[in-house]
PDB file of N, CA and C and ligand atoms in Angstrom:
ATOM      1  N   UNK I   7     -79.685-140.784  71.708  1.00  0.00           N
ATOM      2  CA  UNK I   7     -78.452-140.434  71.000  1.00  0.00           C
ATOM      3  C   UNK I   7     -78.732-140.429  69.501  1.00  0.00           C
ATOM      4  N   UNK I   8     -78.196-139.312  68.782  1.00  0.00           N
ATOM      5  CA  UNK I   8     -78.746-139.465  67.456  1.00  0.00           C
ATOM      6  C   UNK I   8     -77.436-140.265  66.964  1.00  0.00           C
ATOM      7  N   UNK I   9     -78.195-140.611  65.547  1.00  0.00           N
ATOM      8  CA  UNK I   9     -77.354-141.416  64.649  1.00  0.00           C
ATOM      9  C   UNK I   9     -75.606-140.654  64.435  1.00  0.00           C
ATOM     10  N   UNK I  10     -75.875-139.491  63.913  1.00  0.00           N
ATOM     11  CA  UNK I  10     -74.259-139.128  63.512  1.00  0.00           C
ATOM     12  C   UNK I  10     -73.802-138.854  64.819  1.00  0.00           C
ATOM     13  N   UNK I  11     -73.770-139.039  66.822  1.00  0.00           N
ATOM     14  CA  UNK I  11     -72.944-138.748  67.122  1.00  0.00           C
ATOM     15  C   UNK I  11     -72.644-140.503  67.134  1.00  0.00           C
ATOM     16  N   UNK I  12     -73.326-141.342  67.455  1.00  0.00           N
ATOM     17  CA  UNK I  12     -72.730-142.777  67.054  1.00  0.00           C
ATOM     18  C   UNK I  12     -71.913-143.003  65.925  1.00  0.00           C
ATOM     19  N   UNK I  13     -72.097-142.584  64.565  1.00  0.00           N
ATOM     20  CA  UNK I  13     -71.302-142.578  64.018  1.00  0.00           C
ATOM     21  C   UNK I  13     -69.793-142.079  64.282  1.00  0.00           C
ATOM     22  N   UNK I  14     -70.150-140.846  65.087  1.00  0.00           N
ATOM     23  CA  UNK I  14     -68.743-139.970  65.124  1.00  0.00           C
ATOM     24  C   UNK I  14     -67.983-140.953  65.988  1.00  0.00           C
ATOM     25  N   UNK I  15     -68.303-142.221  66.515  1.00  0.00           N
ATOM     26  CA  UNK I  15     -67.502-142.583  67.615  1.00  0.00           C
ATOM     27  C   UNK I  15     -66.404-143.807  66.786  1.00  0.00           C
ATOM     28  N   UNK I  16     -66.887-143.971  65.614  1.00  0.00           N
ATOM     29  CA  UNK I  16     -66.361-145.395  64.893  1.00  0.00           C
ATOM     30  C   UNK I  16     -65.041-144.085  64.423  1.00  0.00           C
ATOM     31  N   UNK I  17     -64.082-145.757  64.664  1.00  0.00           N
ATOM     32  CA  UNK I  17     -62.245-144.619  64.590  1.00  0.00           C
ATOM     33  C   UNK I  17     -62.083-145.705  62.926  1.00  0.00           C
ATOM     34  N   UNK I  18     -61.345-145.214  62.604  1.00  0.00           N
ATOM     35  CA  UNK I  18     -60.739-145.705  60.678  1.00  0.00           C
ATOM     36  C   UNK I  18     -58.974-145.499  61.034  1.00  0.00           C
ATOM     37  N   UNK I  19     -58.754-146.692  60.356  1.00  0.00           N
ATOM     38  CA  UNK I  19     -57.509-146.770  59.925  1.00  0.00           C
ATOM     39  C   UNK I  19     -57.240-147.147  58.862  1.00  0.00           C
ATOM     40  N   UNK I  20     -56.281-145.875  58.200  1.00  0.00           N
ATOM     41  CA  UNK I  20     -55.850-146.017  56.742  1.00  0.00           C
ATOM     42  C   UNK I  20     -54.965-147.186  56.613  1.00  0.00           C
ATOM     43  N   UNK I  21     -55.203-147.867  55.304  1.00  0.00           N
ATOM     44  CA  UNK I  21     -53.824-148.503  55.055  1.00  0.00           C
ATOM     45  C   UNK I  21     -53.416-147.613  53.658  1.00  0.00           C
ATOM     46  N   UNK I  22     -52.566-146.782  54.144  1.00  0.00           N
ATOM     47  CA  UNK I  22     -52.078-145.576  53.223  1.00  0.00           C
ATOM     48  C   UNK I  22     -51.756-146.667  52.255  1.00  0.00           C
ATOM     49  N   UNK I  23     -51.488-146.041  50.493  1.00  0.00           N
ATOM     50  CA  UNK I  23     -51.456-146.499  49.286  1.00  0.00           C
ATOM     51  C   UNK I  23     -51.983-147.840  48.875  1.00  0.00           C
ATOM     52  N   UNK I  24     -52.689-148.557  49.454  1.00  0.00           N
ATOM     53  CA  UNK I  24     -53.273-149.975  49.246  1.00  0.00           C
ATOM     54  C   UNK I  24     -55.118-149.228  49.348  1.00  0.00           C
ATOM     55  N   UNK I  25     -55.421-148.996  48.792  1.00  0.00           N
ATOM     56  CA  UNK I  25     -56.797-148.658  48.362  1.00  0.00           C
ATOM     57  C   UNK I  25     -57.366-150.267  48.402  1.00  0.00           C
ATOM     58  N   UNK I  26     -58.536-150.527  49.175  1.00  0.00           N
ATOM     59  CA  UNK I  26     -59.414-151.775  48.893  1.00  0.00           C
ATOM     60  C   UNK I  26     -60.412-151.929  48.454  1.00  0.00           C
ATOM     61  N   UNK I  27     -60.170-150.668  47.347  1.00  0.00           N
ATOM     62  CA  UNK I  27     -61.778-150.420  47.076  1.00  0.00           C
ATOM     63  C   UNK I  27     -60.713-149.443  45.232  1.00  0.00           C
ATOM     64  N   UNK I  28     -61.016-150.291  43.704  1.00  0.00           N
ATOM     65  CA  UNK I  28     -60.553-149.444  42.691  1.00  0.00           C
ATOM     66  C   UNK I  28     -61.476-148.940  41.325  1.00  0.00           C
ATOM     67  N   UNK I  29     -61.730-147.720  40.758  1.00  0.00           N
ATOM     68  CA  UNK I  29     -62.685-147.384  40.281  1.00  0.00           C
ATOM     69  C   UNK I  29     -61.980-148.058  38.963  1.00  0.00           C
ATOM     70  N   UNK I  30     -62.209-148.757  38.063  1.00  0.00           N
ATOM     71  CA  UNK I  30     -62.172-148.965  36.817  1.00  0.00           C
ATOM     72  C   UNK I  30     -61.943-148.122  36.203  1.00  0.00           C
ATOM     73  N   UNK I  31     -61.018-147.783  35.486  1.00  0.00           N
ATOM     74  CA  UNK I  31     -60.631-146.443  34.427  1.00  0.00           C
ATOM     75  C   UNK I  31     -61.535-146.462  33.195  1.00  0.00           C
ATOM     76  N   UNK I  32     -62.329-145.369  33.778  1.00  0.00           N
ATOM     77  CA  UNK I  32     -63.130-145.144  32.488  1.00  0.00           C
ATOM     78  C   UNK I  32     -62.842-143.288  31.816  1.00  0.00           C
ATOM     79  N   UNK I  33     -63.771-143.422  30.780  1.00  0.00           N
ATOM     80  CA  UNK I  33     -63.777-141.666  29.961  1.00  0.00           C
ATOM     81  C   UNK I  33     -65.323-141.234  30.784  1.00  0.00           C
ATOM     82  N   UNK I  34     -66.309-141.909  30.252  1.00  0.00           N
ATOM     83  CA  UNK I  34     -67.757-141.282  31.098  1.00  0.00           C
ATOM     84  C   UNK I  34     -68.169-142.596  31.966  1.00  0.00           C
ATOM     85  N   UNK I  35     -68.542-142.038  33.249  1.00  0.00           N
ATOM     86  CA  UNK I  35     -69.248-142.601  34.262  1.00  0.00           C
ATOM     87  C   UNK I  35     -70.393-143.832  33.876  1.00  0.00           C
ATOM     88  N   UNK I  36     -70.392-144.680  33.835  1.00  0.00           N
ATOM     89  CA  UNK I  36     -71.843-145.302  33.980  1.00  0.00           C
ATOM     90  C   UNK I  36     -73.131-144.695  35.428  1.00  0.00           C
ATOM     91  N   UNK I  37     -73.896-145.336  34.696  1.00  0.00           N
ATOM     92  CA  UNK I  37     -75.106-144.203  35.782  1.00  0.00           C
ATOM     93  C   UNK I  37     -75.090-145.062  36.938  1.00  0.00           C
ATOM     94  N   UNK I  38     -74.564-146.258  36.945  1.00  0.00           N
ATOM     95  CA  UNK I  38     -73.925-146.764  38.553  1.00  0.00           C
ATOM     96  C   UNK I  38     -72.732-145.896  39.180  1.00  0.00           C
ATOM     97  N   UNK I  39     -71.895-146.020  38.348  1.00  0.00           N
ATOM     98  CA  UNK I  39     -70.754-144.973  39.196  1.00  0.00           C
ATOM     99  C   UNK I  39     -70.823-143.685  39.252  1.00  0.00           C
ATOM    100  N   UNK I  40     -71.967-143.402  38.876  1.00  0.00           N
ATOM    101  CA  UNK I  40     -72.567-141.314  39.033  1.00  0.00           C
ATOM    102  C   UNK I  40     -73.300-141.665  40.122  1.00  0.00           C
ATOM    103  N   UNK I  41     -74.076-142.707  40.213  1.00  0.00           N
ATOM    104  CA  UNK I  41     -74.983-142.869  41.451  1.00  0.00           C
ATOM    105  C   UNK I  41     -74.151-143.135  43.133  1.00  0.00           C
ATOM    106  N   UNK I  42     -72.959-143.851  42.799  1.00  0.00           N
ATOM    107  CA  UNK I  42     -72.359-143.935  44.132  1.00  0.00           C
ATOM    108  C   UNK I  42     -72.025-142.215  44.686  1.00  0.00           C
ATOM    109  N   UNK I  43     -71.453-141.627  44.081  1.00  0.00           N
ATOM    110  CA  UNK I  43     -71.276-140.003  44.106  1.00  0.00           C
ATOM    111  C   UNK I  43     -72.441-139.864  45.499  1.00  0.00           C
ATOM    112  N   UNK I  44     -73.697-140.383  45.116  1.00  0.00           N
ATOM    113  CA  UNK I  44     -74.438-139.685  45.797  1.00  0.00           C
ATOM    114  C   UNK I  44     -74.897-140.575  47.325  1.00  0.00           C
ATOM    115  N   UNK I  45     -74.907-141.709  46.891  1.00  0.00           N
ATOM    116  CA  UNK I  45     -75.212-143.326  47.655  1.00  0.00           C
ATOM    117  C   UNK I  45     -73.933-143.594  48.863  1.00  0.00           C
ATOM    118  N   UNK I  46     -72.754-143.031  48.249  1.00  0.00           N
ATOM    119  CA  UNK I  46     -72.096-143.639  49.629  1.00  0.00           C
ATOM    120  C   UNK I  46     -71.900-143.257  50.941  1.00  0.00           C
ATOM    121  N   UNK I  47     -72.350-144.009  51.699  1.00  0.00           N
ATOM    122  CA  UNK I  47     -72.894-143.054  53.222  1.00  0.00           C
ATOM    123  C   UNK I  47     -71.925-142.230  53.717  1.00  0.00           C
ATOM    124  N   UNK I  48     -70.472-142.873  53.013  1.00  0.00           N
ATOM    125  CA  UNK I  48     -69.013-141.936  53.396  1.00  0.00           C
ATOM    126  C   UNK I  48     -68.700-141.037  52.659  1.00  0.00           C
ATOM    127  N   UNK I  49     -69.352-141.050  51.579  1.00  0.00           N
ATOM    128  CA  UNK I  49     -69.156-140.028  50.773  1.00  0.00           C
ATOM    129  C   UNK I  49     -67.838-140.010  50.003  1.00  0.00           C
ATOM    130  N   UNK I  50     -67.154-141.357  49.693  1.00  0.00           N
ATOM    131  CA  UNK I  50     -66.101-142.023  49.108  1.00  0.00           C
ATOM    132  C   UNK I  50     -65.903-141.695  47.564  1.00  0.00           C
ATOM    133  N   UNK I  51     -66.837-141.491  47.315  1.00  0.00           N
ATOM    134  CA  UNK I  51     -66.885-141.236  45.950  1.00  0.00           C
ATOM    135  C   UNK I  51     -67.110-140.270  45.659  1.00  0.00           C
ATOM    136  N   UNK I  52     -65.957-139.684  44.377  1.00  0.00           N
ATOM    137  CA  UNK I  52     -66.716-137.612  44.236  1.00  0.00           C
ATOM    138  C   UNK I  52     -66.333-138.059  42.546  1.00  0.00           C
ATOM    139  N   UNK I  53     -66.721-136.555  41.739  1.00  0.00           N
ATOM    140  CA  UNK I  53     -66.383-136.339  40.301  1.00  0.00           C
ATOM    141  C   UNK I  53     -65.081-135.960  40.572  1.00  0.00           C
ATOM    142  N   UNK I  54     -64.402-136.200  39.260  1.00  0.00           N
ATOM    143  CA  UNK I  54     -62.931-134.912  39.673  1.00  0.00           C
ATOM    144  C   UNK I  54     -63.340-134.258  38.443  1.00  0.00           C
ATOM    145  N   UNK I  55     -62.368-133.422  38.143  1.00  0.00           N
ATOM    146  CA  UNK I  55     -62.444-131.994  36.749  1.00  0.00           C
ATOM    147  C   UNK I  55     -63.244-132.682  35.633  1.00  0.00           C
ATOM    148  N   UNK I  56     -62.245-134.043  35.493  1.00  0.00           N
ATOM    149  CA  UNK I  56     -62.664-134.558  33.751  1.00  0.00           C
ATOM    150  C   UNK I  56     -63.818-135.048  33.796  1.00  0.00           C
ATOM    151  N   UNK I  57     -64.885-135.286  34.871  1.00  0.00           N
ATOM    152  CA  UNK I  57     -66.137-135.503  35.132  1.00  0.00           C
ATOM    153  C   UNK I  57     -65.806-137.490  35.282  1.00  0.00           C
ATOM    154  N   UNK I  58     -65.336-138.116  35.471  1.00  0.00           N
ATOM    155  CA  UNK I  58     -64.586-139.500  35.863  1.00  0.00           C
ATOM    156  C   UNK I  58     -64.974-139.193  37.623  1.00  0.00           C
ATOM    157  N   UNK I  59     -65.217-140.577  37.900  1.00  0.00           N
ATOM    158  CA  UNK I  59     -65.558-140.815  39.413  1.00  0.00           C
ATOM    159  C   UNK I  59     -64.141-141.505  39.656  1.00  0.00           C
ATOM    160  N   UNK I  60     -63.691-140.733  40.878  1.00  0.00           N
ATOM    161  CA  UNK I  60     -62.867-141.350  41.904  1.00  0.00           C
ATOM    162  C   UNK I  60     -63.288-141.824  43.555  1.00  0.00           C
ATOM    163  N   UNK I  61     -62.357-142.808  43.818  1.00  0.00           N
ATOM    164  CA  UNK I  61     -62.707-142.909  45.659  1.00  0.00           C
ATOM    165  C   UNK I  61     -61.729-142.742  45.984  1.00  0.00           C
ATOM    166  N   UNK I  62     -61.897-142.560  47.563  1.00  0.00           N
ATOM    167  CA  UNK I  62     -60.653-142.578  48.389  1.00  0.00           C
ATOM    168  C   UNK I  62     -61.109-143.206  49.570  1.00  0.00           C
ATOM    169  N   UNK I  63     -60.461-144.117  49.817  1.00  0.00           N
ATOM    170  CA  UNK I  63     -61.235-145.558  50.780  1.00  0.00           C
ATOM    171  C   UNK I  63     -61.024-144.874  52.283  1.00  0.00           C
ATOM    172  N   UNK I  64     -60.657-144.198  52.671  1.00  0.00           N
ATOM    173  CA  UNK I  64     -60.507-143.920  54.139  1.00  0.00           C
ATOM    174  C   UNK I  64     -61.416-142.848  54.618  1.00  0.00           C
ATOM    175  N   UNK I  65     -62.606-143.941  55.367  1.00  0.00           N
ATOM    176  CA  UNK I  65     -64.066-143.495  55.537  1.00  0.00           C
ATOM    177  C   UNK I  65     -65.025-144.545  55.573  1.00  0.00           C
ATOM    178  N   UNK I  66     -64.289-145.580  54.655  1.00  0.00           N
ATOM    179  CA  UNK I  66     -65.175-146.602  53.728  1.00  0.00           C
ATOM    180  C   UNK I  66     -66.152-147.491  55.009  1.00  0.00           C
ATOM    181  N   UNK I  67     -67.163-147.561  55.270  1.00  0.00           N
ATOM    182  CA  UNK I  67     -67.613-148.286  56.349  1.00  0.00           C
ATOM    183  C   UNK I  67     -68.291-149.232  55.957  1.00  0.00           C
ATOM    184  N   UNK I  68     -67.581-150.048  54.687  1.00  0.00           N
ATOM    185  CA  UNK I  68     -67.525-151.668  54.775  1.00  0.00           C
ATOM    186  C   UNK I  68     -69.300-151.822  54.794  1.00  0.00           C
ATOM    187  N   UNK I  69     -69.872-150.951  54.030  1.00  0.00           N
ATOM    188  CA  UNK I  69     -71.385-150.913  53.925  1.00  0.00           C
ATOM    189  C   UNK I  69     -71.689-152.210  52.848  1.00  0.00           C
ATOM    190  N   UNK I  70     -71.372-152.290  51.772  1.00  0.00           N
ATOM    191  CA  UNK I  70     -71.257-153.136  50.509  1.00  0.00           C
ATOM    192  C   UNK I  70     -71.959-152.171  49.312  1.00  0.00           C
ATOM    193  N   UNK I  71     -73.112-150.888  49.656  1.00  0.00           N
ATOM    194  CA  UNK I  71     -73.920-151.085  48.746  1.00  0.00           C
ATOM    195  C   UNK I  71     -72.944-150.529  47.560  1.00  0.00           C
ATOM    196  N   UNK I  72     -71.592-150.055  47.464  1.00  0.00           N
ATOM    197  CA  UNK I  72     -71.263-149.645  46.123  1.00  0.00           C
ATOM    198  C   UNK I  72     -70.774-151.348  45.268  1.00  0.00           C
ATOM    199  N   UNK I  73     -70.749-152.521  46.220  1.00  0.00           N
ATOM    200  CA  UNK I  73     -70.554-153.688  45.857  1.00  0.00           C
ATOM    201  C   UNK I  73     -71.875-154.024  45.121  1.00  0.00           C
ATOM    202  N   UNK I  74     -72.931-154.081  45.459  1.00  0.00           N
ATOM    203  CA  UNK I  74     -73.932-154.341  45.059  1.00  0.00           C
ATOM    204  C   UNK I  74     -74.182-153.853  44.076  1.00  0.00           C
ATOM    205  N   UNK I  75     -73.780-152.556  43.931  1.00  0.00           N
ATOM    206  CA  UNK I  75     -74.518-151.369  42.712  1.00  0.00           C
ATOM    207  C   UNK I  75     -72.875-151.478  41.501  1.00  0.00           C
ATOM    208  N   UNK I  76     -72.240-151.643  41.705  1.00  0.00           N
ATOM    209  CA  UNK I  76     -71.060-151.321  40.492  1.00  0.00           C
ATOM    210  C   UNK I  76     -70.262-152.546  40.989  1.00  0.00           C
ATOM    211  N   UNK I  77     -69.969-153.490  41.212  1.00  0.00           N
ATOM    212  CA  UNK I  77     -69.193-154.343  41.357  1.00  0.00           C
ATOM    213  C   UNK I  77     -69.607-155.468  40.201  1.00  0.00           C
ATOM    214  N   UNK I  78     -70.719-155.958  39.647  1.00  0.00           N
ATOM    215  CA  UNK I  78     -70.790-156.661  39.132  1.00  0.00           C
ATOM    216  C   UNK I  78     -70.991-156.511  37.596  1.00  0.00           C
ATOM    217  N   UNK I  79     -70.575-155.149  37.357  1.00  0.00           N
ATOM    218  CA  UNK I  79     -70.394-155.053  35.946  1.00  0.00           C
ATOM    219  C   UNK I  79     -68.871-154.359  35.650  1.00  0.00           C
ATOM    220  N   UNK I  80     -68.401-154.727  36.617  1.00  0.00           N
ATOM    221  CA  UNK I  80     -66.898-154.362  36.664  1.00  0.00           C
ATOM    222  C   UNK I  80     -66.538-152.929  36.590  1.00  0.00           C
ATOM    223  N   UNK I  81     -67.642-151.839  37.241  1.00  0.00           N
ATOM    224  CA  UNK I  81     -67.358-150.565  37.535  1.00  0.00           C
ATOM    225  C   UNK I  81     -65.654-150.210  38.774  1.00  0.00           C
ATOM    226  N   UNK I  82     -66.219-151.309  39.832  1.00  0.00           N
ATOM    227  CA  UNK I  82     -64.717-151.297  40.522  1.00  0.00           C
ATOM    228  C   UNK I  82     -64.802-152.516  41.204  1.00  0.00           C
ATOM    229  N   UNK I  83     -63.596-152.691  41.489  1.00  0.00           N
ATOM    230  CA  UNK I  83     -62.996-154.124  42.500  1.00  0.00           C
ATOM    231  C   UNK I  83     -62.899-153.896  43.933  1.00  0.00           C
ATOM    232  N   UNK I  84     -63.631-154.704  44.647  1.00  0.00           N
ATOM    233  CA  UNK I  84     -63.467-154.350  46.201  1.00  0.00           C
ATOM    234  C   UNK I  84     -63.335-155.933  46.613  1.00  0.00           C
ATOM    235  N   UNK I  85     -62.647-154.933  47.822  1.00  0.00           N
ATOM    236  CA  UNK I  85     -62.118-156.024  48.498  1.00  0.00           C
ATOM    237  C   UNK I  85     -61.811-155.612  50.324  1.00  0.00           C
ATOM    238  N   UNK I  86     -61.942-156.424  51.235  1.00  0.00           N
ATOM    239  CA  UNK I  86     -61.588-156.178  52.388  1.00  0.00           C
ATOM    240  C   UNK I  86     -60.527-155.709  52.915  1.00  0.00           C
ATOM    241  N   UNK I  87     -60.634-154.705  53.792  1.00  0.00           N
ATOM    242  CA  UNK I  87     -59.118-153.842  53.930  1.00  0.00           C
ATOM    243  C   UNK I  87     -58.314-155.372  54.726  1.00  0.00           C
ATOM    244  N   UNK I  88     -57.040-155.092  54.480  1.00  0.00           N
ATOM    245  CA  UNK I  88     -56.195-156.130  55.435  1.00  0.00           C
ATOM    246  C   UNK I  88     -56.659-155.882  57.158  1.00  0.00           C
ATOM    247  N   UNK I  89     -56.028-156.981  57.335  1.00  0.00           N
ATOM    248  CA  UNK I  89     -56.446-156.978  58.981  1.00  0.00           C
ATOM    249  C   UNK I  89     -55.879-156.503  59.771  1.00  0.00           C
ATOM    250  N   UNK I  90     -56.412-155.612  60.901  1.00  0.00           N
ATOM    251  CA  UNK I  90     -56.363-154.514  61.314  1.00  0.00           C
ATOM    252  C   UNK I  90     -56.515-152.715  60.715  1.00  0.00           C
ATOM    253  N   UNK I  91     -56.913-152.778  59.303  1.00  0.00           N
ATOM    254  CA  UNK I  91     -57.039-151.615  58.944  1.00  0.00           C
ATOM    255  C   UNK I  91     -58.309-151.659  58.259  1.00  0.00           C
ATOM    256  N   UNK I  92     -58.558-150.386  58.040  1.00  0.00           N
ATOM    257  CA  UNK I  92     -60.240-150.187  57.884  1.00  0.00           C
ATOM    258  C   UNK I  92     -60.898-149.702  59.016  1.00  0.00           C
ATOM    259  N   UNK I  93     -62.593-149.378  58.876  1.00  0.00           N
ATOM    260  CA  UNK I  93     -63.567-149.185  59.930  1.00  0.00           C
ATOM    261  C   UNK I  93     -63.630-149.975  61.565  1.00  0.00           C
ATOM    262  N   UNK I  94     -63.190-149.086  62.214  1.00  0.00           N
ATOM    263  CA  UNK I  94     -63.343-149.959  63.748  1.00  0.00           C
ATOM    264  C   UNK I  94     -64.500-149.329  64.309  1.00  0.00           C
ATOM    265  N   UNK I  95     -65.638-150.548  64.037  1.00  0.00           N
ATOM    266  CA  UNK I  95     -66.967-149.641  64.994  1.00  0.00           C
ATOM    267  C   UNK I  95     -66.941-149.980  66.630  1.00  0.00           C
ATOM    268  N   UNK I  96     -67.519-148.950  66.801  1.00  0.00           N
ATOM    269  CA  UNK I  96     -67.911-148.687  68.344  1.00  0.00           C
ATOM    270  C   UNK I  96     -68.953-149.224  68.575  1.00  0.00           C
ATOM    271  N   UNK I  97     -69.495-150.211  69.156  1.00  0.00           N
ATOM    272  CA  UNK I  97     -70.393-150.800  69.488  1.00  0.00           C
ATOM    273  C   UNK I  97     -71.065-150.214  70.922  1.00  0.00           C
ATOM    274  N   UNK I  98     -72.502-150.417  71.169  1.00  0.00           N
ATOM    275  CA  UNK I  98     -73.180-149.847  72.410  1.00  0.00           C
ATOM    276  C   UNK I  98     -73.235-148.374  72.382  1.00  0.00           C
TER     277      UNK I  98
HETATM  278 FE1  SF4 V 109     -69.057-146.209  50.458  1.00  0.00          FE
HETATM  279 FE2  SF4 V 109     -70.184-148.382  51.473  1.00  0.00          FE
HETATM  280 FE3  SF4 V 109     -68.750-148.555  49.233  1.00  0.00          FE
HETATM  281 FE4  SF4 V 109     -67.539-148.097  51.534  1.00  0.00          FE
HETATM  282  S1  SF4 V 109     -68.660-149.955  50.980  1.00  0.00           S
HETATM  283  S2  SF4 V 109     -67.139-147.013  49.623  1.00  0.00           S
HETATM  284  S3  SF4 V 109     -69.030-146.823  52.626  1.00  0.00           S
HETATM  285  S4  SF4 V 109     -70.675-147.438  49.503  1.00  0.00           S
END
């Protein structure tokens, strides 16, 4: 079985307007938050027009590495979706 149809099997639940995951309002990107653009396996992170990184958490599979890479210079705040919402993996 390849990897993305396992993936395709994990179901997500939004918790519409409670984002658990917030990009720091900036004017230009740090080269951590240009790098998630490309790094997040969900692809959570895009440019918009003004060249500023946004996310949109529903996808987010609770990986950490944008925690690792921009969390500790206060690029964004994460945090665990409430319980029951977020990534439900399929195991086996
Ligand atoms: Fe993307 Fe992983 Fe960060 Fe979720 S935790 S937004 S999947 S990099």
């Amino acid at each position: 079985v390849r990897v993305e149809d396992k993936l395709y099997q994990n179901r997500y639940r939004v918790d519409s307007g409670r984002s658990h995951i917030k990009v720091t309002p900036h004017v230009t990107p740090s080269p951590e938050l240009l790098a998630l653009v490309k790094l997040c396996p969900a692809r959570c992170y895009e440019l918009n027009g003004n060249g500023q990184v946004e996310v949109a958490h529903d996808g987010c599979m609770e990986c950490g590495t944008c925690r690792v890479l921009a969390e500790g210079k206060g690029d964004i705040t994460w945090t665990y979706p409430r319980g029951g919402y977020g990534v439900l993996f399929k195991f086996g």
